[in-house]
Short mmCIF file of C-alpha atoms in Angstrom, two decimals:
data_model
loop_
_atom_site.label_atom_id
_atom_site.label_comp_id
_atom_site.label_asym_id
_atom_site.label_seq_id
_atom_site.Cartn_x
_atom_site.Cartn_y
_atom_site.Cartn_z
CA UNK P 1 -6.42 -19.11 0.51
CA UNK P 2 -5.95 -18.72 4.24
CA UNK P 3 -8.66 -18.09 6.19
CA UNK P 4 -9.17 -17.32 10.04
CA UNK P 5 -11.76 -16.47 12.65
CA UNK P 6 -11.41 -13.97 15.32
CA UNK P 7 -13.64 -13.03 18.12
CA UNK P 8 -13.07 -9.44 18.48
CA UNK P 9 -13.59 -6.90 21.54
CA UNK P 10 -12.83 -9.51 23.80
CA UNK P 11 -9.47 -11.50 25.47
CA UNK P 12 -10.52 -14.93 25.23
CA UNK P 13 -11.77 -17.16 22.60
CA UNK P 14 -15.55 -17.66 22.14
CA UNK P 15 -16.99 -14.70 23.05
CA UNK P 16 -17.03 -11.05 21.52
CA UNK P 17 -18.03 -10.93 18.38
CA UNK P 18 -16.55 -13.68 15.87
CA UNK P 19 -15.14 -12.59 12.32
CA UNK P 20 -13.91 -13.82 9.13
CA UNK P 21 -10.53 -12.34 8.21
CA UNK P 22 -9.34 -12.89 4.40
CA UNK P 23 -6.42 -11.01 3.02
CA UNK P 24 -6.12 -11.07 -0.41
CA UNK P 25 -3.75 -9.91 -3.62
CA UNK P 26 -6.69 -8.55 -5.01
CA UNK P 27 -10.44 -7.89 -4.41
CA UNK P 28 -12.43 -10.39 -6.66
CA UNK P 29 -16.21 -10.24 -8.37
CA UNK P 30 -18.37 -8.86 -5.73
CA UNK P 31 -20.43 -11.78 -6.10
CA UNK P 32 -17.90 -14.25 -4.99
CA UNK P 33 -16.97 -12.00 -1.50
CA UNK P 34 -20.67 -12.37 -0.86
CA UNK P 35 -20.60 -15.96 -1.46
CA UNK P 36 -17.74 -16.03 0.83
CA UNK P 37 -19.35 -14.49 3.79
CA UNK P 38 -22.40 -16.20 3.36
CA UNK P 39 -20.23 -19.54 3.71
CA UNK P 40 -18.52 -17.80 6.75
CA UNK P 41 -22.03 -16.77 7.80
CA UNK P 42 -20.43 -13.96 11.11
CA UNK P 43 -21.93 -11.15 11.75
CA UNK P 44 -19.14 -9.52 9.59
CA UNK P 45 -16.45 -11.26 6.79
CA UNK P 46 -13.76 -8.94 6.35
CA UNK P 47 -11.44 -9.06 2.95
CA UNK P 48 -8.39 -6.68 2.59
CA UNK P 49 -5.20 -6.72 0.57
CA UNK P 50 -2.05 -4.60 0.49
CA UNK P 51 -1.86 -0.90 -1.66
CA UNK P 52 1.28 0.37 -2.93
CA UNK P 53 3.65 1.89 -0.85
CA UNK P 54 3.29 6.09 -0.95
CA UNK P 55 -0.50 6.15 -0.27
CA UNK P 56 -3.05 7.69 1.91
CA UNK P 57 -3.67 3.93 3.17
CA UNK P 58 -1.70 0.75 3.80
CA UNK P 59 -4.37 -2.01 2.73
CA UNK P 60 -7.82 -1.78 1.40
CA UNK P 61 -10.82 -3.26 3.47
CA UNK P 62 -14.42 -4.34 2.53
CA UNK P 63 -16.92 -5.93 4.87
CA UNK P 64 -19.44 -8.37 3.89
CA UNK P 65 -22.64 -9.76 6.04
CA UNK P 66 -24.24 -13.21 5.08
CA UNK P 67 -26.44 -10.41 3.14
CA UNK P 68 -24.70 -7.40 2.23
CA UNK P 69 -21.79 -5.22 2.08
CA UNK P 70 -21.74 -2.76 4.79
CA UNK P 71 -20.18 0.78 5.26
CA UNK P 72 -18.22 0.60 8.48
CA UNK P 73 -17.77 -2.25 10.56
CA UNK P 74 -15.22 -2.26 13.89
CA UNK P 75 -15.10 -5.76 15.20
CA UNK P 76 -14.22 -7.12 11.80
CA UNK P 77 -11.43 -3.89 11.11
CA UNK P 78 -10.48 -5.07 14.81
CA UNK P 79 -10.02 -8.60 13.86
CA UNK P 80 -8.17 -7.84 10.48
CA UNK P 81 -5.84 -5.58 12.39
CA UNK P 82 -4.72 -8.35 14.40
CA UNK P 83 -4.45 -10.73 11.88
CA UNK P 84 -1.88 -8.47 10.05
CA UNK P 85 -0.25 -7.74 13.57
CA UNK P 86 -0.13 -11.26 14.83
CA UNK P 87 0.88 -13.10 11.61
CA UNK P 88 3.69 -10.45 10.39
CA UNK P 89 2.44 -8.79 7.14
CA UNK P 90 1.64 -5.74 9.19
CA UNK P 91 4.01 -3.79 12.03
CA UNK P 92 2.71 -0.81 13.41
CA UNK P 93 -0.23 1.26 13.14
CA UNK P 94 -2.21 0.05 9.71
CA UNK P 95 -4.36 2.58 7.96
CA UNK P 96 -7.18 1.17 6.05
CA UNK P 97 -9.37 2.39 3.08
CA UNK P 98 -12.41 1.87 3.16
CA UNK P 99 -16.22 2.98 2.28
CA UNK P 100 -15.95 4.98 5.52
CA UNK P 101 -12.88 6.39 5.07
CA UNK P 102 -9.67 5.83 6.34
CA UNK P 103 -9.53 3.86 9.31
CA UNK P 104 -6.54 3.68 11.41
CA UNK P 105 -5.72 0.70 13.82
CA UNK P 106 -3.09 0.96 16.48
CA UNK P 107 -1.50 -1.87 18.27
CA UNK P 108 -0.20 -1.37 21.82
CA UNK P 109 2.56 -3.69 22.54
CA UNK P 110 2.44 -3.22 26.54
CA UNK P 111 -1.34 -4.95 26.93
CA UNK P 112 -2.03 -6.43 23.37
CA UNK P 113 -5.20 -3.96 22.17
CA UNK P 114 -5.68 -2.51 19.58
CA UNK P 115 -7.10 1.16 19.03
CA UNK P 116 -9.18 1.94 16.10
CA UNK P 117 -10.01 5.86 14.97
CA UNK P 118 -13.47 5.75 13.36
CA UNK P 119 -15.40 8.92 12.37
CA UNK P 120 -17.86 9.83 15.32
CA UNK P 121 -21.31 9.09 13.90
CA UNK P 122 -23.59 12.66 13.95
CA UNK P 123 -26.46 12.18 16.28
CA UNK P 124 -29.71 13.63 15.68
CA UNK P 125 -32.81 14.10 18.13
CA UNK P 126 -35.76 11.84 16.41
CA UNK P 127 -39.56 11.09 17.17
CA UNK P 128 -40.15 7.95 18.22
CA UNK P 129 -41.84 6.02 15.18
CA UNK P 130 -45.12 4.73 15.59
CA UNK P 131 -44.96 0.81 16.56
CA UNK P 132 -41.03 1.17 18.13
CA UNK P 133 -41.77 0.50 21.64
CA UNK P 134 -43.87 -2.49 20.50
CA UNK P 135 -41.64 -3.81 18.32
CA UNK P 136 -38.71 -3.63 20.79
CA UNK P 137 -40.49 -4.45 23.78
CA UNK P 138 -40.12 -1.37 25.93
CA UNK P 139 -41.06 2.94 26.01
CA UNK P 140 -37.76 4.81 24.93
CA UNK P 141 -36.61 6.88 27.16
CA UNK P 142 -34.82 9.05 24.01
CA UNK P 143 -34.24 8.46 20.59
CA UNK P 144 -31.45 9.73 18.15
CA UNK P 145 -30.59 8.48 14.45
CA UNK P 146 -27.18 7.85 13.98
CA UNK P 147 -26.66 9.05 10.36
CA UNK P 148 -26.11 7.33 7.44
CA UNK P 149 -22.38 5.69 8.14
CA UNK P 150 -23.84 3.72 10.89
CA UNK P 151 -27.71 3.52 9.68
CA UNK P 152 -29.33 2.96 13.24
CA UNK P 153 -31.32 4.69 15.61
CA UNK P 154 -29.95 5.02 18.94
CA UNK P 155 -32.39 4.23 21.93
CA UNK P 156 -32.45 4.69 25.75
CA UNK P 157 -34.16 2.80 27.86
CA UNK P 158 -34.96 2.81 31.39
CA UNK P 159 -31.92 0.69 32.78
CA UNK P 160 -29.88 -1.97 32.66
CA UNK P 161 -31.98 -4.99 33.11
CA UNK P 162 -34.47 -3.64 30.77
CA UNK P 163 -31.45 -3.46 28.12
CA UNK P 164 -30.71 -7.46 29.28
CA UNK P 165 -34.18 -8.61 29.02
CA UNK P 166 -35.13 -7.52 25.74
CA UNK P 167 -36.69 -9.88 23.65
CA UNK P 168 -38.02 -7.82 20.27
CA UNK P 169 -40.32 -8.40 17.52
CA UNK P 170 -36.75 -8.54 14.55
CA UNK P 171 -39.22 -8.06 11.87
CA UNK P 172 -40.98 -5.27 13.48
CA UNK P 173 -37.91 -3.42 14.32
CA UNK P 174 -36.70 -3.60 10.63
CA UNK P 175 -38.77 -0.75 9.53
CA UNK P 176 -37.21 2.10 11.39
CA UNK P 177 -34.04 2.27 10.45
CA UNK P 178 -31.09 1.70 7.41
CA UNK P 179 -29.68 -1.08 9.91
CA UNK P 180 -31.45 -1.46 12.83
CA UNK P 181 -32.08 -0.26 16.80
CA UNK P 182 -29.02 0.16 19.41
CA UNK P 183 -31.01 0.05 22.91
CA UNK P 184 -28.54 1.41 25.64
CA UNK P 185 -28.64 2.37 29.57
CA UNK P 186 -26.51 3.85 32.08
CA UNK P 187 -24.51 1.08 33.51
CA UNK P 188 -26.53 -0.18 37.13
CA UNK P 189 -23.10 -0.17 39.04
CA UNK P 190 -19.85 1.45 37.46
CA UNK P 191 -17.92 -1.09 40.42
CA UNK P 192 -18.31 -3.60 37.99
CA UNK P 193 -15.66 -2.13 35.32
CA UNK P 194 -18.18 -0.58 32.57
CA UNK P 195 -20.08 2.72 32.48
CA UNK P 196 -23.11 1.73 30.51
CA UNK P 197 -24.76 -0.86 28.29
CA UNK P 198 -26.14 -1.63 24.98
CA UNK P 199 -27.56 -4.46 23.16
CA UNK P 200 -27.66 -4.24 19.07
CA UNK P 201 -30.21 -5.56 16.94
CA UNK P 202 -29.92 -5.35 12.87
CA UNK P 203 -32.35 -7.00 10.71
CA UNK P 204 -32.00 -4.97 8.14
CA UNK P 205 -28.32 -6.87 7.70
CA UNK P 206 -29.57 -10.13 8.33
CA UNK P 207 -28.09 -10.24 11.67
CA UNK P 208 -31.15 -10.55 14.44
CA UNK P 209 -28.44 -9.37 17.19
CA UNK P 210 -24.90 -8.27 17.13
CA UNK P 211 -22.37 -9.58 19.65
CA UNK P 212 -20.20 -6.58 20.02
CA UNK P 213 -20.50 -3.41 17.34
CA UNK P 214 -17.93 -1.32 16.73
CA UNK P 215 -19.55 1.15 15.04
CA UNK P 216 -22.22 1.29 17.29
CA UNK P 217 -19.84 2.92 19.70
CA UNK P 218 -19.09 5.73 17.87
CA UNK P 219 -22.52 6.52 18.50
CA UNK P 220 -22.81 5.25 22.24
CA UNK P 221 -19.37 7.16 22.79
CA UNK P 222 -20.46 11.07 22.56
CA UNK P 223 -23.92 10.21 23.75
CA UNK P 224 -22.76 8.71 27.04
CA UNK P 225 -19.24 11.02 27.37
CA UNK P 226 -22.49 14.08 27.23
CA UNK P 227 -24.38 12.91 30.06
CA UNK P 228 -21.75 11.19 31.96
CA UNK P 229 -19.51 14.23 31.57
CA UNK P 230 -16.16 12.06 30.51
CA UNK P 231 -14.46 11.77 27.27
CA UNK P 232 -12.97 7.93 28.68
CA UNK P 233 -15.37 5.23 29.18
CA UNK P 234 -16.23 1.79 28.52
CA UNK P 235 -18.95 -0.32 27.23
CA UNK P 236 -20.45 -3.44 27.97
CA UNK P 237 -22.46 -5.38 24.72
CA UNK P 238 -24.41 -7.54 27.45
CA UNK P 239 -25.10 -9.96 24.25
CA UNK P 240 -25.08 -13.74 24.96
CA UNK P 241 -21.32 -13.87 23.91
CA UNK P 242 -21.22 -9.87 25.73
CA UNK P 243 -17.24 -7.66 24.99
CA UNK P 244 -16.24 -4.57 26.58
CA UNK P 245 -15.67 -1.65 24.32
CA UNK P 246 -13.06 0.97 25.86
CA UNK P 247 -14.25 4.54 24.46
CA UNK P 248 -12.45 8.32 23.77
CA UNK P 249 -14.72 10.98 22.42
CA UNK P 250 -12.86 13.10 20.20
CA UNK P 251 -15.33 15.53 18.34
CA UNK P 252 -15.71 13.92 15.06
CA UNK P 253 -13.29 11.45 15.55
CA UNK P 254 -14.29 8.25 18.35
CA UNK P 255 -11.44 5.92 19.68
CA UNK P 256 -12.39 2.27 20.16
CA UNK P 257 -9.86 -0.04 22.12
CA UNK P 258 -10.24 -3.58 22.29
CA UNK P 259 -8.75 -7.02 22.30
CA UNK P 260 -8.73 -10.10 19.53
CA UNK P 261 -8.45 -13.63 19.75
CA UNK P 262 -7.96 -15.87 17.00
CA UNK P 263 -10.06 -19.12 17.25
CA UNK P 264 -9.63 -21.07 14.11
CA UNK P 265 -7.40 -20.83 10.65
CA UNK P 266 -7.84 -22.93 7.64
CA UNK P 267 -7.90 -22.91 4.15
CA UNK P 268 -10.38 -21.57 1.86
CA UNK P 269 -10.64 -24.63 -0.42
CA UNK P 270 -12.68 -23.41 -3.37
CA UNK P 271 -12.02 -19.70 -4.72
#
């Protein structure tokens, strides 16, 4: 069984966010994809195989923490689309079923990215909970939950250097949300190719910070097209490993646009 890692949402190897691609004939015992991720042990393990011809989808798609299954992922469904694009078993745009729906990946030959349509995630004014700004290290500036799909609450903060020097309490933050906290700020200066920031922290997933969320931007999209008053943006994930997420708010659909690298491929030697 092959098996590769890509680092998604960026154009060179070892930095975005890193992902296990597996496609398969068939989707095994739950138990044994867990297994397999924990093994892989990325943010994100991503297993797919092919559907019949005639469908509403071309290949199926699950995603898989160290810990858990998740609902929607976008670095890993970036990382599977170009597996399927860069090794042949997929031309063309590549629509994927999946627990959030049907996802649809687009591959533009001219520069190499790929474009995913996810659902835009609902956001919803919220209260700060008692013990957030403790348990993040800094007072929100606003607070929105992102609905179930994407499980996280949504959090501005005063500005960009706050967003780079946070340093929060994990276990603290895992009682406010499904998944955990996406702290965000206006970008300090736009000269430097991104319109605002974000950092992602989910230990509710077992992952104490993301590199570079897809998902996350669909909620970072309509928030920031609102107050910046543009539909086209991009995003800096000013991680350790940090990507650049290019954004289009649609309504209630959010375009993400990235690169992929692939940094390793193997076999899978037990199965």
């Amino acid at each position: 069984m092959r098996i590769r890692i890509v680092d998604a949402f960026t154009d060179r190897p070892f930095a975005g966010n890193p992902a296990g691609v597996l496609l398969l004939d068939a989707f095994p015992d739950d138990g044994l994809l867990q297994r397999v991720a924990l093994e892989v042990n990325h943010a994100e393990t991503a297993f797919a195989h092919r559907l019949p011809e005639g469908g509403d989808a071309d290949w199926a798609l699950r995603w898989f923490t160290p810990v858990t299954e998740v609902a929607l992922c976008g670095h890993a469904t970036l990382a599977t689309a170009h597996v399927l694009h860069t090794t042949g078993a997929h031309e063309g745009p590549v629509r994927f079923a999946t627990r959030g729906g049907v996802l649809v990946a687009t591959p533009d030959a001219a520069d190499g990215s790929i474009t995913l349509d996810f659902p835009t995630a609902p956001l919803t004014p919220a209260e700060a909970p008692a013990g957030l700004a403790e348990a993040l290290g800094t007072e929100p500036r606003a607070v929105l939950d992102t609905g179930p799909d994407v499980g996280d609450l949504l959090v501005e903060v005063a500005d960009e250097k706050t967003v780079r020097a946070l340093a929060p309490d994990h276990k603290a933050l895992a009682a406010h949300s499904t998944r955990g906290v996406i702290a965000t700020a206006r970008a300090e200066d736009p000269a430097r190719g991104y319109d605002f920031v974000s950092r992602c922290f989910f230990p509710n997933v077992g992952i104490d910070e993301d590199p570079v969320t897809g998902s996350a931007h669909t909620a970072l999209a309509p928030y920031w097209s609102e107050r910046l008053g543009r539909a086209t943006l991009t995003g800096l994930q000013a991680s350790p490993r940090s990507g650049l997420v290019r954004v289009e708010a649609r309504g209630d659909r959010t375009l993400l646009t990235g690169h992929a690298v692939t940094v390793i491929e193997g076999d899978l030697l037990t199965w």
